[in-house]
Tab-separated table of C-alpha atoms in Angstrom:
chain	number	residue	atom	x	y	z
A	1	UNK	CA	13.212	50.589	14.469
A	2	UNK	CA	12.808	47.828	17.027
A	3	UNK	CA	11.538	44.576	15.725
A	4	UNK	CA	10.048	41.894	18.026
A	5	UNK	CA	10.999	38.270	16.955
A	6	UNK	CA	8.525	35.826	17.920
A	7	UNK	CA	8.746	31.984	18.650
A	8	UNK	CA	8.033	29.644	15.620
A	9	UNK	CA	5.366	26.759	16.167
A	10	UNK	CA	6.360	23.321	15.647
A	11	UNK	CA	3.434	20.890	15.544
A	12	UNK	CA	2.771	17.230	14.582
A	13	UNK	CA	-0.115	16.486	11.922
A	14	UNK	CA	-2.488	14.038	13.132
A	15	UNK	CA	-3.765	12.249	10.421
A	16	UNK	CA	-5.050	8.741	10.721
A	17	UNK	CA	-3.083	5.666	10.060
A	18	UNK	CA	-2.057	2.103	10.443
A	19	UNK	CA	0.802	0.048	10.059
A	20	UNK	CA	0.796	-3.580	11.160
A	21	UNK	CA	2.751	-6.899	10.472
A	22	UNK	CA	0.305	-9.877	10.430
A	23	UNK	CA	1.849	-13.581	10.003
A	24	UNK	CA	-1.274	-15.244	8.246
A	25	UNK	CA	-1.635	-18.902	8.647
A	26	UNK	CA	-3.026	-20.413	5.469
A	27	UNK	CA	-4.653	-23.806	4.646
A	28	UNK	CA	-5.480	-25.698	1.311
A	29	UNK	CA	-7.579	-28.690	1.883
A	30	UNK	CA	-7.434	-31.029	-0.461
A	31	UNK	CA	-10.489	-33.965	-0.113
A	32	UNK	CA	-9.214	-35.946	-3.391
A	33	UNK	CA	-7.693	-39.242	-3.699
A	34	UNK	CA	-4.859	-37.669	-5.309
A	35	UNK	CA	-2.114	-34.898	-4.519
A	36	UNK	CA	-2.873	-31.227	-5.840
A	37	UNK	CA	-0.144	-29.093	-6.950
A	38	UNK	CA	-0.464	-25.644	-7.101
A	39	UNK	CA	1.314	-22.614	-8.629
A	40	UNK	CA	2.585	-19.478	-6.641
A	41	UNK	CA	-0.088	-16.785	-6.147
A	42	UNK	CA	-0.549	-13.705	-4.140
A	43	UNK	CA	-3.010	-13.033	-1.391
A	44	UNK	CA	-4.514	-9.654	-1.185
A	45	UNK	CA	-5.966	-7.742	1.937
A	46	UNK	CA	-8.199	-4.791	1.674
A	47	UNK	CA	-9.615	-2.160	3.894
A	48	UNK	CA	-13.101	-1.420	2.229
A	49	UNK	CA	-12.239	-1.511	-1.330
A	50	UNK	CA	-8.525	-0.105	-0.958
A	51	UNK	CA	-5.661	-2.811	-0.958
A	52	UNK	CA	-3.361	-2.185	2.053
A	53	UNK	CA	-1.318	-5.374	1.721
A	54	UNK	CA	-0.273	-8.509	-0.318
A	55	UNK	CA	1.875	-11.487	0.467
A	56	UNK	CA	3.393	-13.928	-1.946
A	57	UNK	CA	2.032	-17.640	-1.582
A	58	UNK	CA	4.710	-19.762	-2.598
A	59	UNK	CA	4.028	-23.019	-5.369
A	60	UNK	CA	3.504	-26.275	-3.178
A	61	UNK	CA	1.855	-29.655	-3.133
A	62	UNK	CA	-0.837	-30.644	-0.831
A	63	UNK	CA	-1.042	-34.736	-0.707
A	64	UNK	CA	-4.380	-36.567	-1.071
A	65	UNK	CA	-7.054	-36.102	1.463
A	66	UNK	CA	-4.811	-33.853	3.574
A	67	UNK	CA	-4.475	-30.170	4.658
A	68	UNK	CA	-1.454	-28.074	3.692
A	69	UNK	CA	-0.713	-25.414	6.290
A	70	UNK	CA	1.763	-22.274	5.813
A	71	UNK	CA	2.084	-19.149	7.313
A	72	UNK	CA	3.036	-15.844	5.146
A	73	UNK	CA	4.197	-12.584	6.379
A	74	UNK	CA	2.197	-9.465	5.381
A	75	UNK	CA	2.882	-5.879	5.969
A	76	UNK	CA	-0.570	-3.944	6.343
A	77	UNK	CA	-0.579	-0.090	5.984
A	78	UNK	CA	-2.826	2.742	5.337
A	79	UNK	CA	-0.774	4.568	3.037
A	80	UNK	CA	-2.611	4.562	-0.056
A	81	UNK	CA	-5.981	5.001	1.622
A	82	UNK	CA	-8.229	7.640	0.353
A	83	UNK	CA	-8.554	10.550	2.906
A	84	UNK	CA	-12.399	10.415	3.109
A	85	UNK	CA	-12.237	6.661	4.589
A	86	UNK	CA	-13.882	5.676	7.847
A	87	UNK	CA	-10.300	5.019	9.101
A	88	UNK	CA	-10.370	7.623	11.848
A	89	UNK	CA	-13.746	5.897	13.170
A	90	UNK	CA	-12.476	2.734	12.930
A	91	UNK	CA	-9.102	3.208	14.511
A	92	UNK	CA	-10.802	4.876	17.669
A	93	UNK	CA	-13.318	1.859	17.939
A	94	UNK	CA	-9.789	-0.417	18.105
A	95	UNK	CA	-11.346	-2.498	15.463
A	96	UNK	CA	-10.235	-2.857	11.757
A	97	UNK	CA	-12.603	-4.612	9.207
A	98	UNK	CA	-10.348	-6.152	6.309
A	99	UNK	CA	-11.356	-8.546	3.709
A	100	UNK	CA	-8.584	-10.866	1.817
A	101	UNK	CA	-8.592	-12.428	-1.564
A	102	UNK	CA	-6.620	-15.163	-3.130
A	103	UNK	CA	-6.697	-17.243	-6.071
A	104	UNK	CA	-4.547	-20.694	-6.552
A	105	UNK	CA	-4.484	-22.629	-9.783
A	106	UNK	CA	-2.975	-26.119	-10.099
A	107	UNK	CA	-3.589	-29.932	-10.944
A	108	UNK	CA	-5.028	-32.734	-9.055
A	109	UNK	CA	-3.480	-35.827	-10.159
A	110	UNK	CA	-5.323	-39.321	-9.872
A	111	UNK	CA	-3.918	-42.572	-10.034
A	112	UNK	CA	-0.483	-41.111	-11.736
A	113	UNK	CA	-2.271	-40.798	-15.226
A	114	UNK	CA	-5.246	-38.226	-15.010
A	115	UNK	CA	-4.185	-34.830	-14.203
A	116	UNK	CA	-7.154	-32.178	-13.732
A	117	UNK	CA	-6.875	-28.528	-13.565
A	118	UNK	CA	-8.461	-27.060	-10.584
A	119	UNK	CA	-9.129	-23.469	-9.205
A	120	UNK	CA	-9.677	-22.335	-5.849
A	121	UNK	CA	-10.949	-18.900	-4.868
A	122	UNK	CA	-10.703	-17.684	-1.228
A	123	UNK	CA	-12.504	-14.524	-0.209
A	124	UNK	CA	-12.360	-13.872	3.618
A	125	UNK	CA	-13.499	-11.395	6.156
A	126	UNK	CA	-11.596	-10.665	9.771
A	127	UNK	CA	-11.653	-7.988	12.450
A	128	UNK	CA	-8.383	-6.656	13.605
A	129	UNK	CA	-8.199	-5.819	17.421
A	130	UNK	CA	-5.518	-3.468	16.959
A	131	UNK	CA	-5.293	-3.036	20.987
A	132	UNK	CA	-5.030	-6.759	21.619
A	133	UNK	CA	-3.249	-7.552	18.053
A	134	UNK	CA	-5.530	-10.444	17.578
A	135	UNK	CA	-7.962	-11.552	14.614
A	136	UNK	CA	-11.740	-11.805	15.420
A	137	UNK	CA	-14.916	-13.169	13.228
A	138	UNK	CA	-12.664	-14.865	10.753
A	139	UNK	CA	-14.942	-16.083	8.031
């Protein structure tokens, strides 16, 4: 009996995915005549309705009539996306449409006596050009 041995095949699976590192510059504009102290929070990034990343926003203080700017590093990944998403089409076009959401809670201090609780809600949309690694249409 003669057996012919065949060569096994070796392939890579081609499923659409992304893994990006982004430095998000955030700003808190305080138009009050007193400082705004806010607690730490989290900013969430979404592709469609699926969360693709998050980053911690540290607690801080924004002076009166000023803007506090800071940068947070966030890893964006598609590992938890459902397989029926439009990811393959968006990756082929070179543009990923993302949204971000966050809430800051804190207190505005007026005249060193009065403290008022204030909450800020932030919702942004953005397009990430994955070829040039730039953000566009940030609203």
